[in-house]
Tab-separated table of C-alpha atoms in Angstrom:
chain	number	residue	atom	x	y	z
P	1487	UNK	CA	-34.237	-12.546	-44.946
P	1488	UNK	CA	-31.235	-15.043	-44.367
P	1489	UNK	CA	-29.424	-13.322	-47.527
P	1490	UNK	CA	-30.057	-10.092	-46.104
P	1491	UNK	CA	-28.437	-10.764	-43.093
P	1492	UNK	CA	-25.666	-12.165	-44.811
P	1493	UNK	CA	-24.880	-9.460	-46.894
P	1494	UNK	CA	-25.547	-6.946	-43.932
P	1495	UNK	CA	-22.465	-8.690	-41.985
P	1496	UNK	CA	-20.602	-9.185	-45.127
P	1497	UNK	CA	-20.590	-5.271	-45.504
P	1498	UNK	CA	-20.096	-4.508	-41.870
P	1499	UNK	CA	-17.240	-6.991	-41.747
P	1500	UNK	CA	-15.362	-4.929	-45.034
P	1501	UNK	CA	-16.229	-1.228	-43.748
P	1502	UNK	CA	-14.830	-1.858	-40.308
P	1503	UNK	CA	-11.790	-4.043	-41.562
P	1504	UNK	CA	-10.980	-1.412	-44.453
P	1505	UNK	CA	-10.958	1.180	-41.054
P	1506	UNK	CA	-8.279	-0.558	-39.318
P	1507	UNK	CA	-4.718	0.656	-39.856
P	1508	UNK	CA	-1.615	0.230	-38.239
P	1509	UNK	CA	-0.243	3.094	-35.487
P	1510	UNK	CA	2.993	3.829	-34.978
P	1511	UNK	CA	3.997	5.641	-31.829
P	1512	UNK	CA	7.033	7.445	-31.476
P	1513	UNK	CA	7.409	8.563	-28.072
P	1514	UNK	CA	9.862	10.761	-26.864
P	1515	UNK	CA	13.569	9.255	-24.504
P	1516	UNK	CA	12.309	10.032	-21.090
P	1517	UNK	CA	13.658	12.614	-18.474
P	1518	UNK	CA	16.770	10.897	-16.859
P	1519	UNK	CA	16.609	10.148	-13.375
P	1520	UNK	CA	18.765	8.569	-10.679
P	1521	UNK	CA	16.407	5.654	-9.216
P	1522	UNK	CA	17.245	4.833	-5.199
P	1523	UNK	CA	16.549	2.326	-3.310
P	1524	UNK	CA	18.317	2.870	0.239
P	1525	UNK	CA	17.382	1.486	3.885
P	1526	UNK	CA	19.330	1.696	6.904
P	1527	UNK	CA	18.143	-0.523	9.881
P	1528	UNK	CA	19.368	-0.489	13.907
P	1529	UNK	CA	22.746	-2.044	14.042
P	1530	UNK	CA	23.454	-2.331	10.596
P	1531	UNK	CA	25.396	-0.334	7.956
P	1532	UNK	CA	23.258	1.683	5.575
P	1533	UNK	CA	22.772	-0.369	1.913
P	1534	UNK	CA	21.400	1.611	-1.246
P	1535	UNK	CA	21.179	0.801	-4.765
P	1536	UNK	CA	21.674	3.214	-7.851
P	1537	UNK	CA	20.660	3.035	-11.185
P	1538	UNK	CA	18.938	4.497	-13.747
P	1539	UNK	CA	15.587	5.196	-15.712
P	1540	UNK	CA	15.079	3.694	-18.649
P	1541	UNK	CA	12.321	4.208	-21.916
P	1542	UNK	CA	9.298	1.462	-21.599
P	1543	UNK	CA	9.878	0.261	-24.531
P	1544	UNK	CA	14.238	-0.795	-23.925
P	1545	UNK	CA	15.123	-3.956	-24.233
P	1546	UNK	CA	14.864	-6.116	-21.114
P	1547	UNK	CA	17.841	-8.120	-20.779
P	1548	UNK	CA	21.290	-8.092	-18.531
P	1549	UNK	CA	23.246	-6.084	-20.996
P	1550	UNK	CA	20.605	-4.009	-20.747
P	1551	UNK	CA	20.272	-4.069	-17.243
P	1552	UNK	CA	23.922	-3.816	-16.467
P	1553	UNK	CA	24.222	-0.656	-18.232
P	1554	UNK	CA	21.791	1.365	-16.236
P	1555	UNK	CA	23.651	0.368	-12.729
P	1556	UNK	CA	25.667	3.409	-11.346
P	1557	UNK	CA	28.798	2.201	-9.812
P	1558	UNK	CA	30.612	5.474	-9.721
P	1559	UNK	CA	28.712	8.226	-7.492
P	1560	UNK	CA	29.737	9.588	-4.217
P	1561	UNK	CA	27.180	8.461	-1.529
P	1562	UNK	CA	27.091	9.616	1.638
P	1563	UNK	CA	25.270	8.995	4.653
P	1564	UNK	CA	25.661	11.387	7.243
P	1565	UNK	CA	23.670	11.213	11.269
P	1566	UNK	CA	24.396	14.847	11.993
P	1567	UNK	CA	27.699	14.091	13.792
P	1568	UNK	CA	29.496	11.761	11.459
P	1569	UNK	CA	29.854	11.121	7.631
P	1570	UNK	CA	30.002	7.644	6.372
P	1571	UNK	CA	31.273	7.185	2.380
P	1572	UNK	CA	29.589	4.158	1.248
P	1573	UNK	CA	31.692	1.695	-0.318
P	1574	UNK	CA	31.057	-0.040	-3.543
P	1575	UNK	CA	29.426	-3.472	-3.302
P	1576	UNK	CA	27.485	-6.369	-4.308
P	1577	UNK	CA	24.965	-7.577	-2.708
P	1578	UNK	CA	21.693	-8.930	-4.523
P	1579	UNK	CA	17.846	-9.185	-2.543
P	1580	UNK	CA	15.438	-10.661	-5.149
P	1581	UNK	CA	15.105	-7.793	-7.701
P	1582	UNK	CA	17.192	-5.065	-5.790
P	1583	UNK	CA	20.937	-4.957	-6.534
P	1584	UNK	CA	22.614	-3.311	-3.510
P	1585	UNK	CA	25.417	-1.919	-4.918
P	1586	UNK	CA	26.722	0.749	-1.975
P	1587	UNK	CA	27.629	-0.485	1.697
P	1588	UNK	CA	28.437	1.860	4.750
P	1589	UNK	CA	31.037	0.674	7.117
P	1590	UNK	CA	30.725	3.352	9.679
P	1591	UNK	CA	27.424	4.428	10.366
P	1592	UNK	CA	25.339	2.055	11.926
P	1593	UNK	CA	21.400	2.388	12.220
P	1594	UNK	CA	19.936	3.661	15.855
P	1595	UNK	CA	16.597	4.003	17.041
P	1596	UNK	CA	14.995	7.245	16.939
P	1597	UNK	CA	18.439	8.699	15.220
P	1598	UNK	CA	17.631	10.905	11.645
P	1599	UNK	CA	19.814	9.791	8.341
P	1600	UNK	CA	20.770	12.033	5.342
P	1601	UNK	CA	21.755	10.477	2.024
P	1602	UNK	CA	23.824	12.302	-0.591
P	1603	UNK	CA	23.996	11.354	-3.740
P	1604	UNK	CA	26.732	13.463	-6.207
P	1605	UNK	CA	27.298	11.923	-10.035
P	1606	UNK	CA	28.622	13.741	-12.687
P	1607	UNK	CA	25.026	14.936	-13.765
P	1608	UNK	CA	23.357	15.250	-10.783
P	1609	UNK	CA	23.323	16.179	-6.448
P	1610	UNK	CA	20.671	14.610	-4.609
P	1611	UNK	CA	19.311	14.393	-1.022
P	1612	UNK	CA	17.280	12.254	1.391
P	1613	UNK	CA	16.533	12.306	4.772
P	1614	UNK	CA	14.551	9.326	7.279
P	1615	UNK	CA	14.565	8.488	10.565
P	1616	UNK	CA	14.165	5.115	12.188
P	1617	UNK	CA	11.388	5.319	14.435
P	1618	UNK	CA	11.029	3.442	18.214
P	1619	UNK	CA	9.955	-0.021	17.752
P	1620	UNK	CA	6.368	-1.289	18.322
P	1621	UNK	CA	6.881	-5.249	19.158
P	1622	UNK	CA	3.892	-7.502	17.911
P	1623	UNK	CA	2.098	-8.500	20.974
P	1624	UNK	CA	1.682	-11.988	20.113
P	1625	UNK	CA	1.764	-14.939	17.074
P	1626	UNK	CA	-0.216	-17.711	16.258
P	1627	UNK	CA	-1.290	-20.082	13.555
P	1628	UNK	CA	-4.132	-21.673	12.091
P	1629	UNK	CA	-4.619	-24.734	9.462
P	1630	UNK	CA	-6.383	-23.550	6.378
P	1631	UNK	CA	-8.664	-26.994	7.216
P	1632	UNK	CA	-9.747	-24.885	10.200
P	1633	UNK	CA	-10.502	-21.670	8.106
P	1634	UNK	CA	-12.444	-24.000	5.561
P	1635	UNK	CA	-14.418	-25.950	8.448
P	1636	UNK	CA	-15.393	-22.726	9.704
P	1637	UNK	CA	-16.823	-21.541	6.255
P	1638	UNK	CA	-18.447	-24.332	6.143
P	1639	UNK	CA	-19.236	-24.703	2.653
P	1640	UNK	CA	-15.831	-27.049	1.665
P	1641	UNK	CA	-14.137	-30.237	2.903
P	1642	UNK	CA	-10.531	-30.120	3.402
P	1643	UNK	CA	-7.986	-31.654	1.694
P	1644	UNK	CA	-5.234	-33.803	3.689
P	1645	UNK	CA	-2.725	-31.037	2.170
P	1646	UNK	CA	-5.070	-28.253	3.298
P	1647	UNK	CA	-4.079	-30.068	7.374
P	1648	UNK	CA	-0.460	-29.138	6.266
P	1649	UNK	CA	-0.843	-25.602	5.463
P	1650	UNK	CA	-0.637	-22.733	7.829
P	1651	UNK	CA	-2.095	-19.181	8.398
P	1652	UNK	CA	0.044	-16.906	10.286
P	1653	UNK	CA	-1.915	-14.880	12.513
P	1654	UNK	CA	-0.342	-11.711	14.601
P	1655	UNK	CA	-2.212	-9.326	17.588
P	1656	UNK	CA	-0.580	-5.389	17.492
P	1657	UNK	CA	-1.617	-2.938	19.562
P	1658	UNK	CA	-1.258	0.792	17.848
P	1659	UNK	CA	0.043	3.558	20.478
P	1660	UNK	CA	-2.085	5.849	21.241
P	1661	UNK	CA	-0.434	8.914	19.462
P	1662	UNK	CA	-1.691	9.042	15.549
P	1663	UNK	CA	0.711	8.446	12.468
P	1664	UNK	CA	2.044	5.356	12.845
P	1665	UNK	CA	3.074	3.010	10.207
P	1666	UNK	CA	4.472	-0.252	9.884
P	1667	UNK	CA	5.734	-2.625	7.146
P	1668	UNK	CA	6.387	-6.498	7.494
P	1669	UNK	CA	8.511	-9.159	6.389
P	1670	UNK	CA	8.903	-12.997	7.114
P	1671	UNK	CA	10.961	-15.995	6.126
P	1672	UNK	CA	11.344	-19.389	7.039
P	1673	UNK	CA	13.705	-22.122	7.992
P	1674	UNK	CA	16.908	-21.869	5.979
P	1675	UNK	CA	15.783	-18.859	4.179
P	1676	UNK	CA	18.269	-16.203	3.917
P	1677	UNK	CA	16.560	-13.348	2.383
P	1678	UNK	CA	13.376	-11.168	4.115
P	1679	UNK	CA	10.678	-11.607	1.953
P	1680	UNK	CA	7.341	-9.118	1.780
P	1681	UNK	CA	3.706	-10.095	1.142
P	1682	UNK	CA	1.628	-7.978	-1.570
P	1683	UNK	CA	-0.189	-6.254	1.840
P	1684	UNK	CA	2.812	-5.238	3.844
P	1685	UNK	CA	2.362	-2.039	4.604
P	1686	UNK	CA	0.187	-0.639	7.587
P	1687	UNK	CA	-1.233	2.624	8.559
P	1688	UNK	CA	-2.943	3.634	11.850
P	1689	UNK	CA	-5.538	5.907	9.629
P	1690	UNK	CA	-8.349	3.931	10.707
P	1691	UNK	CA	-7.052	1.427	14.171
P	1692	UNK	CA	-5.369	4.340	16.214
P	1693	UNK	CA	-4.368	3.338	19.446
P	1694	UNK	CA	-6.509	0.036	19.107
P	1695	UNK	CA	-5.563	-3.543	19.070
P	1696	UNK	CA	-6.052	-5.639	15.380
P	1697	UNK	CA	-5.840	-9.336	14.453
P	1698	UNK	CA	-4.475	-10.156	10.953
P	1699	UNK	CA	-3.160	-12.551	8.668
P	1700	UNK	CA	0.449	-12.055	8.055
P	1701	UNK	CA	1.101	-13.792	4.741
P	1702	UNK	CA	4.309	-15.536	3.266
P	1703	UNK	CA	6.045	-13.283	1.318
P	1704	UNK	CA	5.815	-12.668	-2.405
P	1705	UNK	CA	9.438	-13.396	-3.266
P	1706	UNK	CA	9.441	-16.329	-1.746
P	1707	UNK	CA	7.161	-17.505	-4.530
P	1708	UNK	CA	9.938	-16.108	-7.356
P	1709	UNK	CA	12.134	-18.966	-7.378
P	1710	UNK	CA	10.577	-21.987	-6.161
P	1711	UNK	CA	8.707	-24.023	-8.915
P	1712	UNK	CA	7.300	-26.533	-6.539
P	1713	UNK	CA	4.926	-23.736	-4.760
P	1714	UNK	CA	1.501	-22.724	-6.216
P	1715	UNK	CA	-0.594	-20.475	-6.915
P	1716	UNK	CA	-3.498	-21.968	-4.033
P	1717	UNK	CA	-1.372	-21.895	-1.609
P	1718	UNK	CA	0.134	-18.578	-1.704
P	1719	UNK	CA	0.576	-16.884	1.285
P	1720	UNK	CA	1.046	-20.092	3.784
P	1721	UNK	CA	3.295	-21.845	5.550
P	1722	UNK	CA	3.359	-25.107	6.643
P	1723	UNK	CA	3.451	-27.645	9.639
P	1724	UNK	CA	6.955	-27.943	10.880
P	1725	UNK	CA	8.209	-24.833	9.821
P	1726	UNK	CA	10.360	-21.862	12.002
P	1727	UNK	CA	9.471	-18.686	10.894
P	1728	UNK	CA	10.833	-15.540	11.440
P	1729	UNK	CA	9.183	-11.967	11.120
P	1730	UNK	CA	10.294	-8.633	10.976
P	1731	UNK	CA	8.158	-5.703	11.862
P	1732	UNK	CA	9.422	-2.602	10.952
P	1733	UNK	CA	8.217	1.086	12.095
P	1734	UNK	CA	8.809	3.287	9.318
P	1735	UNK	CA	8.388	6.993	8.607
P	1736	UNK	CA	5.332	8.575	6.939
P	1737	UNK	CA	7.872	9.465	3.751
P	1738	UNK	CA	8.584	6.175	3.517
P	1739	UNK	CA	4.967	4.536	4.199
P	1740	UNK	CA	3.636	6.829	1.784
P	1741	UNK	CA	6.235	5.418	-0.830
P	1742	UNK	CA	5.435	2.200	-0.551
P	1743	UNK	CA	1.756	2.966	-0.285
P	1744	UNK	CA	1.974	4.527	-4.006
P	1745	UNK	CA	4.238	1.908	-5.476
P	1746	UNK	CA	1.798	-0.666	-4.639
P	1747	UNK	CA	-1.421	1.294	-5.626
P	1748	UNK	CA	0.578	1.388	-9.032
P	1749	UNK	CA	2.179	-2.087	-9.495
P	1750	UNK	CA	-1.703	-3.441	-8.480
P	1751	UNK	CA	-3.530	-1.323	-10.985
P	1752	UNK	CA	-0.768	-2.344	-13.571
P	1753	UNK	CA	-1.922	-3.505	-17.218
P	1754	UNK	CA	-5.864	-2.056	-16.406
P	1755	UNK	CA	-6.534	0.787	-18.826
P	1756	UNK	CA	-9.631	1.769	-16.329
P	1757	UNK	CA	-7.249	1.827	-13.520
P	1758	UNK	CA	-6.687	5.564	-11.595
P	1759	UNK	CA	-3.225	6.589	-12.166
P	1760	UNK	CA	-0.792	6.325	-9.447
P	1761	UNK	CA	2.231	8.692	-9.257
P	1762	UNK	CA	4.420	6.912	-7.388
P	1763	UNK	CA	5.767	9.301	-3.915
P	1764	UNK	CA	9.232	9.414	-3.352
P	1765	UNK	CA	11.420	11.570	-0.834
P	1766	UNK	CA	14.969	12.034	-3.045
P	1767	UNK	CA	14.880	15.813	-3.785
P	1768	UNK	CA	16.782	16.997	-6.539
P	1769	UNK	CA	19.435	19.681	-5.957
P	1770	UNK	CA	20.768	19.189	-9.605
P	1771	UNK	CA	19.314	16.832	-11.958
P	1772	UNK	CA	16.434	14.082	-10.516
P	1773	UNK	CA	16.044	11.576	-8.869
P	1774	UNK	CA	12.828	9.004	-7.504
P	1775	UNK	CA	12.631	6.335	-4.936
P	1776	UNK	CA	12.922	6.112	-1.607
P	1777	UNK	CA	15.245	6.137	1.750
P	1778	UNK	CA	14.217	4.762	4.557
P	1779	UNK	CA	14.624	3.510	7.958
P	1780	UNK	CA	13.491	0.640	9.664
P	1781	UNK	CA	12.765	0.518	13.345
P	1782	UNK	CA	13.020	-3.285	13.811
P	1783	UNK	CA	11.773	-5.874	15.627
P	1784	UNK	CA	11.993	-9.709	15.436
P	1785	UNK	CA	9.898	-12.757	16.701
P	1786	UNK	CA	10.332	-16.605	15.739
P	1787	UNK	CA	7.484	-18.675	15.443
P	1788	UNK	CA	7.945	-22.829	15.711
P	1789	UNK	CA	4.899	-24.238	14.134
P	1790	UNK	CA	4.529	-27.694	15.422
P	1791	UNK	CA	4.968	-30.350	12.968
């Protein structure tokens, strides 16, 4: 019986093993495409980044990288009365090179922005609007020791009396299709940072009022060794922290909305498919990404130490 089953596995083992053999894929250079990332805020010049597409399989490193920056395309922002001609520039937000400044144009509530893009290959257009801001109507914090107590299933840690949730009340106006997206850093931070949930919809909360958890931003995370993985998303005694709630259009929600439905279902081969939205229309060649405006407005939290 034993020698059976031996021999059984022994010949299993061989017939599926003498199956195997290597693949080789060759997949085709992919369409090109201009890739934009462009915001313009109230009372600030309009910043966009160009580069482009490259195959999944391209070497990731800065040569690499370099290459696919566009640093000589006409871009134009125009608010129906006056043209601005971006400038070239240099300015780097974790893993967005802004390389195109205004210095004409700046952002206004409830205003409408058009973004041309002209390269030798290609003529492309945007438009977005920066919406009325909706101010938060109030911020507070809690210790995650008080949100383990209140499980009550845990005993907190003397570090878990140091960390803090960031709470926030918003009441939704009462006309539907309104969305939001928030930011947040802290102390001598320089850079607005975005948690993995930043984007909000009225869908299902129109014209109420909603308690949530507004989380440390992901970037934050990107560059700082000493934080970990258990205490993503909080702050901590002592710190100032500073939000950012932007209205945004339902273009540029709906961009977001897809690129995070596809960077979460990333690597899972039972995943749905997410084709990421984008509002850059193509009037020669193609382009994907997004413009948008920001209808901003800023708080500052003290948490006591």
């Amino acid at each position: 019986m034993h020698r059976s089953i031996i021999y059984f596995l022994l010949a299993y083992t061989f017939v599926f093993q003498a199956c195997e053999r290597d693949i080789t894929l060759d997949l085709p250079d992919p369409k090109s495409f201009v890739v934009v990332h462009g915001q313009i805020e109230p009372d600030s010049f309009a910043i966009v980044s160009l580069s482009r597409n490259s195959p999944y399989f391209a070497p990731v490193d800065l040569a690499t990288i370099a290459s696919l920056v566009i640093n000589n395309a006409l871009v134009i922002v125009s608010d129906g009365i006056e043209q601005d001609t971006l400038q070239p520039a240099f300015y780097f937000q974790h893993f967005t090179l802004f390389n195109y400044r205004g210095t004409k144009i700046k952002g206004q509530y409830g205003r409408t922005y058009t973004l041309k893009i002209v390269t030798a290959e290609e003529e492309l257009q945007a438009v977005t609007t920066i919406p009325m801001p909706v101010p938060l109507d109030s911020l507070w914090v809690r210790t995650r020791a008080d949100l383990i107590r209140e499980a009550g299933n845990l005993t907190p840690s003397p570090r878990d009396e140091e960390l803090i949730a960031l709470y926030f009340r918003y009441t939704d106006p009462p006309q539907p299709g309104n969305f939001v997206r928030a930011f947040s850093r802290r102390n001598q931070e320089t850079l607005w940072s975005s948690s993995f949930g930043s984007i909000y919809s009225d869908e299902l909360i129109n014209g109420q009022s909603v308690e949530f958890i507004l989380q440390r931003g992901k970037e934050a995370y990107l560059f700082n060794d000493s934080l970990t993985f258990e205490e993503f998303g909080y702050f901590e005694k002592g710190d100032t922290i500073y939000t950012k709630w932007c209205t945004i259009d339902k273009p540029h929600y709906t961009f977001w909305n897809t690129l995070q439905s596809a960077t979460g279902g990333s690597g899972n081969p039972f995943s749905t498919p997410t084709i990421v939205a984008t509002n850059i229309r193509g009037i020669r060649g193609n382009g994907l990404g997004i413009w948008g405006g920001y209808g901003t407005s800023l708080d500052t939290f003290i948490v006591a130490p």
